[in-house]
Structure formats: structure tokens, C-alpha cells
Coordinates of C-alpha atoms in Angstrom, one line a residue:
M1499 CA 29.7 8.3 -8.1
T1500 CA 28.0 10.8 -5.8
Q1501 CA 25.0 12.3 -7.1
Q1502 CA 23.4 15.6 -6.1
F1503 CA 19.7 16.5 -5.7
D1504 CA 17.6 19.5 -4.4
V1505 CA 15.4 17.0 -2.6
L1506 CA 16.1 13.4 -1.3
I1507 CA 13.1 11.5 -0.2
I1508 CA 13.8 8.5 2.0
G1509 CA 11.2 5.6 1.4
A1510 CA 9.1 4.5 -1.6
G1511 CA 5.9 3.5 0.0
A1512 CA 2.6 5.2 -0.9
V1513 CA 3.6 8.2 1.2
G1514 CA 6.9 8.5 -0.1
S1515 CA 5.9 8.0 -3.8
A1516 CA 3.0 10.7 -3.2
V1517 CA 5.4 13.1 -1.8
A1518 CA 7.7 12.6 -4.7
R1519 CA 4.8 13.0 -7.4
E1520 CA 3.5 16.3 -5.7
M1521 CA 7.4 17.7 -5.4
A1522 CA 7.6 17.1 -9.1
R1523 CA 4.8 19.8 -9.8
Y1524 CA 7.9 22.1 -9.2
Q1525 CA 11.5 22.7 -10.8
L1526 CA 13.4 20.4 -8.7
K1527 CA 16.0 17.8 -9.2
I1528 CA 14.4 14.8 -7.0
G1529 CA 15.7 11.3 -5.9
V1530 CA 13.9 8.6 -3.8
L1531 CA 16.0 6.1 -2.0
E1532 CA 14.3 2.8 -1.2
K1533 CA 15.9 0.0 0.8
E1534 CA 13.9 -2.8 -0.9
M1535 CA 14.1 -3.9 -4.6
D1536 CA 10.9 -2.1 -5.7
V1537 CA 8.2 0.2 -4.2
A1538 CA 5.2 -1.3 -2.2
C1539 CA 7.5 -3.9 -0.4
G1540 CA 6.5 -2.6 3.0
N1541 CA 3.4 -1.9 4.8
S1542 CA 2.0 0.0 1.6
G1543 CA 1.7 -3.5 -0.1
R1544 CA 0.6 -5.4 3.2
N1545 CA -2.8 -3.7 4.3
S1546 CA -6.5 -4.1 3.8
G1547 CA -6.6 -1.9 0.8
V1548 CA -9.6 0.2 2.1
L1549 CA -10.2 4.0 1.5
H1550 CA -11.3 5.2 5.0
G1551 CA -14.2 7.5 5.8
G1552 CA -12.3 9.3 8.7
F1553 CA -14.7 8.6 11.5
T1554 CA -12.6 6.9 14.3
Y1555 CA -9.9 9.4 14.3
K1556 CA -9.8 12.4 16.9
T1557 CA -11.3 15.5 15.7
G1558 CA -8.6 18.0 14.7
S1559 CA -6.2 15.5 14.5
L1560 CA -3.8 15.3 11.1
K1561 CA -5.2 11.7 10.7
A1562 CA -8.6 12.8 10.6
Q1563 CA -7.8 15.9 8.4
C1564 CA -5.7 13.9 5.8
C1565 CA -8.2 10.9 5.8
V1566 CA -11.4 13.0 5.3
E1567 CA -9.4 15.1 2.6
G1568 CA -8.0 11.9 0.9
N1569 CA -11.4 10.3 0.8
R1570 CA -13.2 13.1 -1.1
E1571 CA -10.7 13.5 -3.8
F1572 CA -10.2 9.8 -4.7
D1573 CA -12.5 9.5 -7.3
R1574 CA -10.3 12.0 -9.3
V1575 CA -7.2 10.6 -8.2
A1576 CA -7.8 7.1 -9.2
R1577 CA -8.9 8.4 -12.7
E1578 CA -5.8 10.4 -13.1
L1579 CA -3.5 7.5 -12.1
D1580 CA -5.8 4.8 -13.7
V1581 CA -5.9 2.5 -10.7
P1582 CA -8.7 0.1 -9.5
F1583 CA -11.0 1.6 -7.2
R1584 CA -14.6 1.1 -6.0
R1585 CA -16.7 3.3 -3.6
C1586 CA -18.6 0.4 -2.3
G1587 CA -19.0 1.7 1.1
K1588 CA -18.4 0.1 4.4
V1589 CA -20.5 -1.4 7.5
V1590 CA -19.1 -1.4 11.0
V1591 CA -21.4 -4.2 12.9
G1592 CA -22.3 -4.6 16.3
F1593 CA -24.0 -7.3 18.6
N1594 CA -24.8 -5.7 22.0
E1595 CA -25.7 -2.5 23.7
K1596 CA -21.9 -1.6 24.2
D1597 CA -21.3 -1.9 20.4
M1598 CA -24.2 0.4 19.8
A1599 CA -22.7 3.0 22.2
S1600 CA -19.5 2.7 20.4
L1601 CA -21.2 3.1 17.0
K1602 CA -23.0 6.2 18.0
R1603 CA -20.0 7.7 19.4
F1604 CA -17.9 7.4 16.5
Q1605 CA -20.7 8.3 14.2
A1606 CA -20.6 11.7 16.1
R1607 CA -16.9 12.1 15.7
G1608 CA -17.0 11.3 11.9
E1609 CA -19.6 13.8 11.5
A1610 CA -17.6 16.3 13.4
N1611 CA -14.6 15.3 11.4
G1612 CA -16.4 16.1 8.2
A1613 CA -17.4 12.6 7.1
V1614 CA -20.8 12.5 5.3
G1615 CA -23.6 10.0 5.0
L1616 CA -23.0 8.1 8.2
E1617 CA -26.0 6.4 9.5
I1618 CA -27.0 3.7 11.9
I1619 CA -28.9 0.9 10.5
D1620 CA -30.8 -2.1 11.6
K1621 CA -30.2 -5.8 10.7
K1622 CA -32.9 -5.7 8.2
R1623 CA -31.1 -2.9 6.3
L1624 CA -27.8 -4.4 7.0
Q1625 CA -28.7 -7.8 5.1
E1626 CA -29.9 -5.7 2.2
L1627 CA -26.6 -4.0 1.9
D1628 CA -24.4 -7.3 2.5
P1629 CA -26.6 -10.6 3.3
S1630 CA -23.1 -12.2 4.1
A1631 CA -22.3 -9.8 6.9
G1632 CA -22.5 -10.9 10.7
G1633 CA -24.1 -8.5 13.3
E1634 CA -27.3 -7.3 14.6
F1635 CA -27.0 -3.6 13.5
A1636 CA -24.5 -1.5 12.0
M1637 CA -23.0 1.9 11.2
Y1638 CA -23.1 2.4 7.3
S1639 CA -20.2 4.7 5.8
P1640 CA -21.3 5.1 2.1
N1641 CA -18.1 7.1 1.1
S1642 CA -15.7 4.3 2.2
G1643 CA -14.3 2.2 -0.6
I1644 CA -11.8 -0.4 -1.6
L1645 CA -8.7 0.1 -4.2
D1646 CA -5.4 -1.9 -4.8
P1647 CA -2.8 -0.6 -2.6
I1648 CA 0.1 -2.1 -4.6
A1649 CA -1.2 -0.6 -7.9
Y1650 CA -1.8 2.7 -6.3
N1651 CA 1.8 2.9 -4.9
I1652 CA 3.2 1.9 -8.2
A1653 CA 1.0 4.4 -10.1
L1654 CA 2.0 7.2 -7.9
A1655 CA 5.9 6.2 -8.4
E1656 CA 5.5 5.8 -12.1
N1657 CA 3.9 9.2 -12.5
A1658 CA 6.6 10.8 -10.2
K1659 CA 9.2 9.0 -12.4
A1660 CA 7.4 10.2 -15.8
N1661 CA 7.7 13.8 -14.4
G1662 CA 11.4 13.5 -14.0
V1663 CA 11.9 11.8 -10.4
S1664 CA 14.5 9.3 -10.0
F1665 CA 14.2 6.3 -8.1
F1666 CA 17.0 4.3 -6.5
F1667 CA 16.4 0.6 -5.1
D1668 CA 18.5 -1.5 -2.7
Q1669 CA 19.5 1.7 -1.1
C1670 CA 19.2 1.3 2.8
V1671 CA 20.1 4.7 4.6
T1672 CA 23.0 4.1 7.0
G1673 CA 24.1 7.7 8.0
I1674 CA 23.1 11.3 7.2
G1675 CA 25.6 14.4 7.8
R1676 CA 25.4 18.0 6.7
T1677 CA 28.1 20.3 5.8
D1678 CA 27.9 23.9 4.3
G1679 CA 24.3 23.6 3.7
I1680 CA 24.4 20.1 1.8
Y1681 CA 23.3 16.7 3.1
A1682 CA 25.2 13.5 2.7
V1683 CA 23.0 10.7 2.6
K1684 CA 24.9 7.6 3.3
T1685 CA 23.6 4.2 2.1
E1686 CA 25.0 0.7 2.1
R1687 CA 26.2 1.1 -1.5
D1688 CA 26.5 5.0 -2.4
V1689 CA 26.5 8.6 -1.4
F1690 CA 23.9 11.0 -2.3
K1691 CA 24.1 14.9 -1.9
T1692 CA 21.0 17.0 -1.4
R1693 CA 19.8 20.3 -0.3
W1694 CA 16.9 18.9 1.4
V1695 CA 15.8 15.4 2.9
V1696 CA 12.3 14.1 3.4
N1697 CA 11.8 11.3 5.8
C1698 CA 9.2 8.9 4.6
A1699 CA 10.9 5.7 5.8
G1700 CA 7.6 4.2 7.6
L1701 CA 8.8 1.8 10.3
Y1702 CA 12.2 3.3 10.0
S1703 CA 11.0 6.9 10.3
G1704 CA 12.3 7.1 13.9
V1705 CA 15.7 5.9 12.9
I1706 CA 15.9 8.3 10.0
S1707 CA 14.5 11.2 12.4
N1708 CA 17.3 10.4 14.7
M1709 CA 19.8 10.7 11.8
L1710 CA 18.5 14.2 11.0
G1711 CA 19.0 15.1 14.6
I1712 CA 15.3 15.1 15.6
G1713 CA 14.9 12.8 18.6
G1714 CA 12.5 11.4 21.1
Y1715 CA 10.1 9.7 18.5
V1716 CA 9.3 6.1 19.7
I1717 CA 7.9 3.7 17.0
R1718 CA 6.1 0.5 17.9
G1719 CA 5.7 -2.3 15.4
F1720 CA 2.0 -3.7 15.5
K1721 CA 1.9 -6.6 13.6
G1722 CA -1.2 -8.3 11.9
E1723 CA -1.7 -11.4 10.0
Y1724 CA -4.3 -11.8 7.1
I1725 CA -5.9 -14.7 5.3
A1726 CA -6.5 -14.5 1.8
L1727 CA -9.6 -16.0 0.4
D1728 CA -10.4 -17.4 -3.4
K1729 CA -12.3 -15.2 -5.5
K1730 CA -15.4 -18.0 -5.1
A1731 CA -15.7 -16.7 -1.6
G1732 CA -15.6 -12.9 -3.0
A1733 CA -18.8 -13.6 -4.9
F1734 CA -20.6 -13.4 -1.6
I1735 CA -19.4 -10.0 -0.2
N1736 CA -20.2 -6.7 -1.3
M1737 CA -18.1 -4.4 1.2
P1738 CA -15.8 -4.3 4.0
V1739 CA -17.3 -5.6 7.2
Y1740 CA -16.0 -4.2 10.5
P1741 CA -16.5 -5.0 13.9
A1742 CA -17.3 -1.9 16.4
P1743 CA -14.0 -0.1 17.2
N1744 CA -12.8 0.1 20.7
E1745 CA -12.5 3.2 22.7
N1746 CA -9.4 4.3 21.1
G1747 CA -10.7 3.7 17.6
G1748 CA -9.1 0.5 16.8
F1749 CA -10.5 -2.5 14.9
A1750 CA -10.4 -6.0 15.6
T1751 CA -10.3 -8.4 12.7
H1752 CA -12.5 -7.6 9.7
A1753 CA -13.6 -8.9 6.2
V1754 CA -12.7 -6.9 3.0
P1755 CA -13.5 -7.5 -0.7
T1756 CA -10.6 -6.7 -2.9
V1757 CA -11.1 -4.9 -6.3
D1758 CA -10.0 -8.2 -8.0
G1759 CA -12.5 -10.3 -6.2
N1760 CA -10.8 -12.0 -3.5
V1761 CA -11.4 -11.5 0.2
L1762 CA -9.2 -10.6 2.9
I1763 CA -9.8 -11.7 6.7
G1764 CA -7.6 -9.7 9.2
P1765 CA -5.5 -8.2 10.6
D1766 CA -5.2 -9.4 14.0
S1767 CA -2.8 -6.9 16.1
Y1768 CA 0.3 -7.8 18.2
I1769 CA 3.6 -5.9 18.9
T1770 CA 6.6 -7.0 17.2
E1771 CA 10.1 -5.7 17.9
D1772 CA 11.6 -7.2 14.6
F1773 CA 10.2 -4.9 12.0
E1774 CA 11.4 -7.3 9.1
D1775 CA 9.1 -10.2 10.8
F1776 CA 6.5 -11.1 8.1
G1777 CA 6.0 -14.5 9.1
V1778 CA 2.7 -15.9 9.9
T1779 CA 1.6 -18.5 12.6
S1780 CA -0.9 -21.3 12.9
K1781 CA -1.9 -19.7 16.1
H1782 CA -3.0 -16.3 14.8
I1783 CA -4.7 -18.1 11.8
E1784 CA -6.9 -20.0 13.9
G1785 CA -7.7 -16.7 15.9
L1786 CA -8.5 -15.0 12.5
I1787 CA -11.0 -18.0 11.3
E1788 CA -12.8 -17.6 14.8
D1789 CA -12.9 -13.8 14.7
G1790 CA -13.3 -13.4 10.9
R1791 CA -16.4 -16.0 10.9
K1792 CA -18.2 -13.2 13.1
M1793 CA -17.8 -10.6 10.4
F1794 CA -18.2 -12.8 7.2
R1795 CA -19.9 -16.2 7.3
Y1796 CA -17.9 -17.7 4.3
V1797 CA -14.6 -18.1 6.0
K1798 CA -14.2 -21.4 5.0
R1799 CA -10.8 -23.4 4.8
E1800 CA -11.9 -24.6 1.2
Y1801 CA -11.5 -20.9 0.1
F1802 CA -8.0 -20.3 1.8
I1803 CA -5.3 -19.6 -0.9
R1804 CA -2.6 -17.5 1.1
N1805 CA -1.6 -15.9 4.4
F1806 CA 0.5 -12.9 4.8
A1807 CA 1.2 -10.4 7.5
G1808 CA 1.8 -6.4 7.6
I1809 CA 3.4 -4.3 10.3
R1810 CA 1.8 -1.1 11.2
A1811 CA 4.5 1.6 12.3
K1812 CA 2.6 3.4 15.3
R1813 CA 4.2 6.4 17.1
V1814 CA 3.5 6.0 20.7
D1815 CA 3.9 7.8 23.9
P1816 CA 7.0 6.3 25.6
E1817 CA 5.2 6.7 29.1
T1818 CA 1.8 5.5 28.4
G1819 CA 2.1 3.4 25.2
E1820 CA -1.1 5.6 23.6
V1821 CA -0.9 5.7 20.0
L1822 CA -0.4 9.3 18.9
D1823 CA -1.2 11.2 15.7
F1824 CA 0.8 11.7 12.6
V1825 CA 3.7 13.9 12.3
C1826 CA 4.5 16.1 9.4
E1827 CA 7.0 18.8 10.5
A1828 CA 9.8 21.0 9.3
R1829 CA 12.2 22.0 12.4
D1830 CA 14.5 24.5 12.8
E1831 CA 17.3 22.3 14.3
A1832 CA 17.3 20.1 11.4
P1833 CA 17.2 22.6 8.6
N1834 CA 15.9 21.9 5.1
T1835 CA 14.1 18.7 6.2
V1836 CA 10.5 17.3 6.1
N1837 CA 10.0 14.9 8.8
L1838 CA 7.2 12.4 8.4
V1839 CA 6.9 10.3 11.4
G1840 CA 4.3 7.4 12.7
I1841 CA 2.5 7.2 9.4
E1842 CA 0.3 4.2 9.6
S1843 CA -3.5 3.8 9.0
P1844 CA -5.0 5.7 7.3
G1845 CA -1.8 6.5 5.7
L1846 CA -2.9 4.9 2.2
T1847 CA -6.0 7.4 2.2
S1848 CA -3.9 10.0 3.6
A1849 CA -0.8 9.8 1.0
L1850 CA -1.6 12.7 -1.2
P1851 CA -2.7 15.1 1.7
L1852 CA 0.3 14.4 3.6
A1853 CA 2.4 14.9 0.5
R1854 CA 0.8 18.3 0.0
R1855 CA 1.6 19.4 3.3
A1856 CA 4.9 18.2 2.9
V1857 CA 5.5 20.4 0.0
A1858 CA 3.8 23.4 1.8
L1859 CA 6.4 23.1 4.6
M1860 CA 9.2 23.3 1.9
A1861 CA 7.5 26.2 0.0
A1862 CA 7.3 28.2 3.4
R1863 CA 11.2 28.2 3.5
E1864 CA 12.0 28.8 -0.1
E1865 CA 10.4 29.7 -3.4
L1866 CA 9.3 26.8 -5.6
K1867 CA 9.0 27.5 -9.2
P1868 CA 6.2 25.4 -11.1
N1869 CA 7.0 22.9 -13.5
P1870 CA 5.0 23.8 -16.6
N1871 CA 5.4 20.2 -18.1
F1872 CA 3.9 18.4 -15.1
N1873 CA 1.4 15.9 -16.2
P1874 CA -0.7 14.2 -13.5
V1875 CA -1.7 11.5 -15.6
R1876 CA -0.7 8.1 -15.8
K1877 CA -1.8 5.0 -17.9
A1878 CA -1.7 1.5 -16.5
V1879 CA -1.0 -1.5 -18.6
R1880 CA -4.4 -2.9 -19.7
K1881 CA -5.5 -6.3 -18.1
F1882 CA -6.3 -8.9 -20.4
S1883 CA -8.5 -10.3 -18.3
R1884 CA -10.8 -7.3 -18.0
M1885 CA -11.3 -7.0 -21.8
S1886 CA -14.1 -8.1 -23.7
L1887 CA -13.9 -11.2 -26.3
A1888 CA -13.7 -8.7 -29.4
E1889 CA -11.0 -6.5 -27.7
K1890 CA -9.0 -9.7 -26.8
E1891 CA -9.2 -10.5 -30.5
E1892 CA -8.3 -7.4 -31.8
L1893 CA -5.2 -7.1 -29.3
I1894 CA -3.9 -10.5 -30.2
K1895 CA -3.9 -9.5 -34.0
K1896 CA -1.5 -6.5 -33.1
D1897 CA 0.6 -8.3 -30.6
P1898 CA 0.6 -12.2 -30.8
N1899 CA 2.0 -12.1 -27.3
Y1900 CA -1.2 -11.5 -25.9
G1901 CA -2.5 -14.8 -27.3
E1902 CA -0.2 -16.8 -24.8
I1903 CA -1.5 -17.2 -21.5
V1904 CA 1.2 -17.5 -18.9
C1905 CA -0.8 -17.2 -15.5
R1906 CA -4.0 -19.5 -16.2
C1907 CA -5.6 -18.7 -12.8
E1908 CA -5.5 -14.8 -13.5
N1909 CA -5.5 -14.9 -17.2
V1910 CA -2.3 -13.0 -17.4
T1911 CA -0.7 -12.9 -20.9
R1912 CA 3.2 -13.2 -22.0
S1913 CA 2.6 -9.4 -23.3
E1914 CA 1.8 -8.1 -19.5
I1915 CA 4.8 -10.1 -18.1
L1916 CA 7.0 -8.6 -20.5
A1917 CA 5.6 -5.1 -19.9
A1918 CA 6.1 -5.6 -16.1
I1919 CA 9.5 -6.9 -16.7
H1920 CA 10.4 -3.8 -18.5
N1921 CA 8.2 -1.5 -16.2
P1922 CA 9.1 2.2 -15.9
L1923 CA 10.8 1.9 -12.5
G1924 CA 13.3 -0.7 -13.8
A1925 CA 12.2 -3.2 -10.7
C1926 CA 12.5 -6.8 -11.7
T1927 CA 11.9 -9.6 -9.1
V1928 CA 9.3 -12.2 -9.3
E1929 CA 7.3 -10.2 -6.7
S1930 CA 7.5 -6.9 -8.9
I1931 CA 5.8 -9.1 -11.9
K1932 CA 3.3 -10.3 -9.7
N1933 CA 2.4 -7.1 -8.1
R1934 CA 2.0 -5.6 -11.8
T1935 CA 0.3 -8.1 -13.2
R1936 CA -1.3 -10.5 -10.6
A1937 CA 0.3 -13.6 -12.0
T1938 CA 0.8 -16.0 -9.3
M1939 CA -2.1 -14.5 -7.1
G1940 CA -4.5 -17.0 -8.1
R1941 CA -5.5 -20.4 -6.7
C1942 CA -2.5 -22.2 -7.5
Q1943 CA -0.4 -19.3 -6.4
G1944 CA 2.3 -19.7 -8.7
G1945 CA 2.4 -23.3 -9.3
Y1946 CA 1.7 -23.2 -13.0
C1947 CA 3.3 -20.0 -13.8
E1948 CA 6.2 -18.9 -11.4
M1949 CA 8.8 -21.1 -13.5
R1950 CA 7.6 -19.4 -16.8
I1951 CA 8.0 -16.0 -15.3
T1952 CA 11.5 -16.8 -14.1
K1953 CA 12.5 -18.1 -17.4
M1954 CA 11.2 -14.6 -18.9
I1955 CA 13.2 -12.7 -16.6
E1956 CA 16.2 -14.6 -17.3
E1957 CA 15.9 -14.2 -21.1
E1958 CA 14.7 -10.6 -21.0
Q1959 CA 17.3 -9.3 -18.3
Q1960 CA 19.8 -11.6 -19.7
K1961 CA 20.4 -12.7 -16.1
K1962 CA 21.8 -16.0 -14.8
E1963 CA 19.3 -18.1 -13.0
T1964 CA 21.2 -17.6 -9.6
E1965 CA 20.5 -13.8 -9.8
I1966 CA 16.9 -13.9 -10.0
L1967 CA 15.5 -12.5 -6.9
Y1968 CA 11.8 -13.5 -5.5
S1969 CA 11.4 -10.1 -3.7
R1970 CA 13.9 -8.7 -1.3
K1971 CA 17.5 -8.4 -1.1
N1972 CA 19.1 -12.0 -1.1
S1973 CA 15.8 -13.7 -1.9
Y1974 CA 17.3 -15.9 -4.5
M1975 CA 15.1 -18.2 -6.4
F1976 CA 17.8 -20.8 -7.6
T1977 CA 21.4 -22.1 -6.7
G1978 CA 21.9 -23.4 -10.3
K1979 CA 20.3 -25.5 -12.8
V1980 CA 18.5 -28.9 -12.0
R1981 CA 19.8 -30.3 -15.2
K1982 CA 21.3 -29.2 -18.4

């Protein structure tokens, strides 16, 4: 059945979910179309999880404006959405005179952008801040921080959902037409009608832009691979450690602690034509090890637990290949559309500022009536692993499912798995459980708990074993039963 909306948002990454949340502040019927089986399956879930300070982006650019704005407000945002966040600071280290010149240049740029507290520090001060960091000196950015990017994306989407937004997964857009002022957005499965279309399609934003009648944008996929280190390595690092940026403000391999205690080493960067290629290679992993040890001395194979890759959607000049600024626009040749193109780093930090600009473009073209029932607050499911012993004992008395540990590495209980299976967005793959609970993210990477989780999905969702997906479309876990 064809459904009609006031606004359809294409893409449920951090930016698409942020736009949905901000538009839910108004009396609008809003839908979100996502080609994957859940939110945060693209680059919103495949990045370093850093709240950026805003010192590498050209002064006056949309990247710089949104990054500084997003950084300043994030303590409040994290409280509202109940997402893990730590304003731990960041050091950008150098080794030679060229690096020092780079750091001074970007310190000046950061100050011009509105980033505060940036200072050049010597090796003694660097070692006081983080004894594990490489480098002879550094620029210290005290307002940078780390967050859980997947939890943030989920929180934005859940808050939007609680405020009336509808999410539709496994809905890859194949065509867009407009008749009598109404858009018909076709997917592989359905047709959705809407007055407004908002393009938040990430890597595919250029494709959707073309469908809307706005051509000319070139999106290049810059792939980067990562190594995830065990929490034992996380005990040695206090904050992200980055190398001095190149002339364009880009960074090579860095070391970043996560809010859960792991360490990410990466990414490197190379162009890929395949926007679905998330594979990793031994060649690139070896390069990460070599470069990562310059940043963080505890890059040791004994701590390696996983590799993964992300792909940054960079908008480039087709003639020179220069990486260009974010686009957030509303054009007359594509009525009732908001077009966000080339949103890459610092897209996570910039998600809500970009969303507010998208709403403003819409509000400039029609009157928006505030939603008096909008609630910006969302509460996450409490993590058993973060509770005190007394809290755990009290909770088990109320709900015995908290007394059964499903994932031993991350101390995740049956009750948390059940809550994830029945999450507000209705997504239910093994990865959607992983992203909400951290089950399978520990040292054994699911060796102990993954089969227990699939069994719970089978029972709770009344699915056959052959219907259970790991993450993406057609990523089936089983072909049948091993034995009866």
C-alpha cells in the first residue's frame, strides 16, 4: 500500500536520523527510508567516534561552522539522548619542523573558526597528558572528545521514533518522480508519496541528488581500514592521538580510545569505486601497525581482536580532485527538496547543526507549526556491566533475566538482549543486537554468545533459523539445522 507523508528522509545514518529528530519538533508526518536493515550500518557506524574540535576545516566553510557548533552543544545533547560521551581532549603530535609549522597553522585556523583552548605543548606536557603517545611535541585540543557513534545514531533515531517519525528498513530507493506537487519515491519494495524529500543518503547522496534533478556532484569513496584493540590496551591511553595534519587538513593513521575502553588504530585512506566494499586486507593492516605505533606504543598483536573498514563520502572537484565542503541546499529546480551531499567527517559532530539548517531551509518555504508534544529526552537501556553490585542485586530481584549472563566478555545479560531484540525501531539482526548491547564485541568476538543470541532471536521473533540475518540483506546465518 502506498503511504503518504509530508516529509520523506532518505538515509538513516547519524545525519538522516538527526534531521528526523529536528523535523519532529514540528507538526509533520515524517518517514525515513533506509536501504539497510537498521540504522548505523553505513559510515555512521564505521568511524573513529571522535567529537572534533573544528581546527582543520577552512574558515567560513559549512564544515567548520557545524563542527564548532556541534562540539559546543554536545554535553547537553549527550545528556538528553543518554549516550556515552567523554570530553577527554585530543593531542595532535609532531616530530619535526614541518610538523610544528603545520600545527601552528591549524591552531590559527582553529582559533579563527571559534575553537577554544588550543595550545602548542612540549614533550614533557604531552607525556603528562598521555604517557603512551608518540611525538616530540603536540597541539592540545581540550574540547575534543570521544563518543559511541552507533549509540548516538540509535539514540537520535529512537528519539525521532518516540516523537512520531516512522522508519522503514530494507528500502533501497530506485527512482523519484513528481506529479502535481507530490513526489513518488520508489524503492525495491514499495512506493512512498510525499510533499518534501530530504537527501541524507551518505555515499549515495550524489545518486539521490541526480534522481531529484540536481546533477553535477561527484562523490568519491575514500576507504579506511581499522584495527580494534582489546581493553587491556585501552588501559594505556587517555585521549585520541593524531599525527600532524597534511596541508589540506587530512590526517593519517591515529589512535583513539573508545568510551567502552577499547582502542581503534586507523584509518588509512585510499579510493574505492565500490561503496559496498568493507573488506580488510593484510597489506593495509601491516601499514596500520607501522603507522599506529608512531602514535601509540602499545600497538601489539596480542591486543588485536578485530579489523573493520569504513568509507568516507567525499565530494570532490571533478577537474582537480580537491575535496570540497558539505552541501546543504534547497534549489528552485527541485521544489520541496533539501539536498545534503558530501557529508563525511566531521559529519558525526555536525549532525544536529546540519539538521537545524535543513529545517531552516524548509521553514523558509512554508510555515512550520511547532509540535507541542515534542520531547527531546530519550533514556537508554541501562548497562548491567556499569552498575554497582548493589544495583545488580536489586535488579535481579525484580527481573531474573538480569541474573543470566549471555555475553561473558562484555557482561551482557539476557534482559539486555531481550530489550535489544524488541527495540523501538523494530530492527532485529545479530548486528542490531550487538550494536545495542556490545554482546559479541569482546575478546572472543561472539565465540561464546553468538549462538545463544541467534537462538533468542529465533524464539522471540518466531523465526526459522534460515531467516536470521547477521547484518545486511541476504546475510543469512544458517542454511538449516545441523542436527535435530
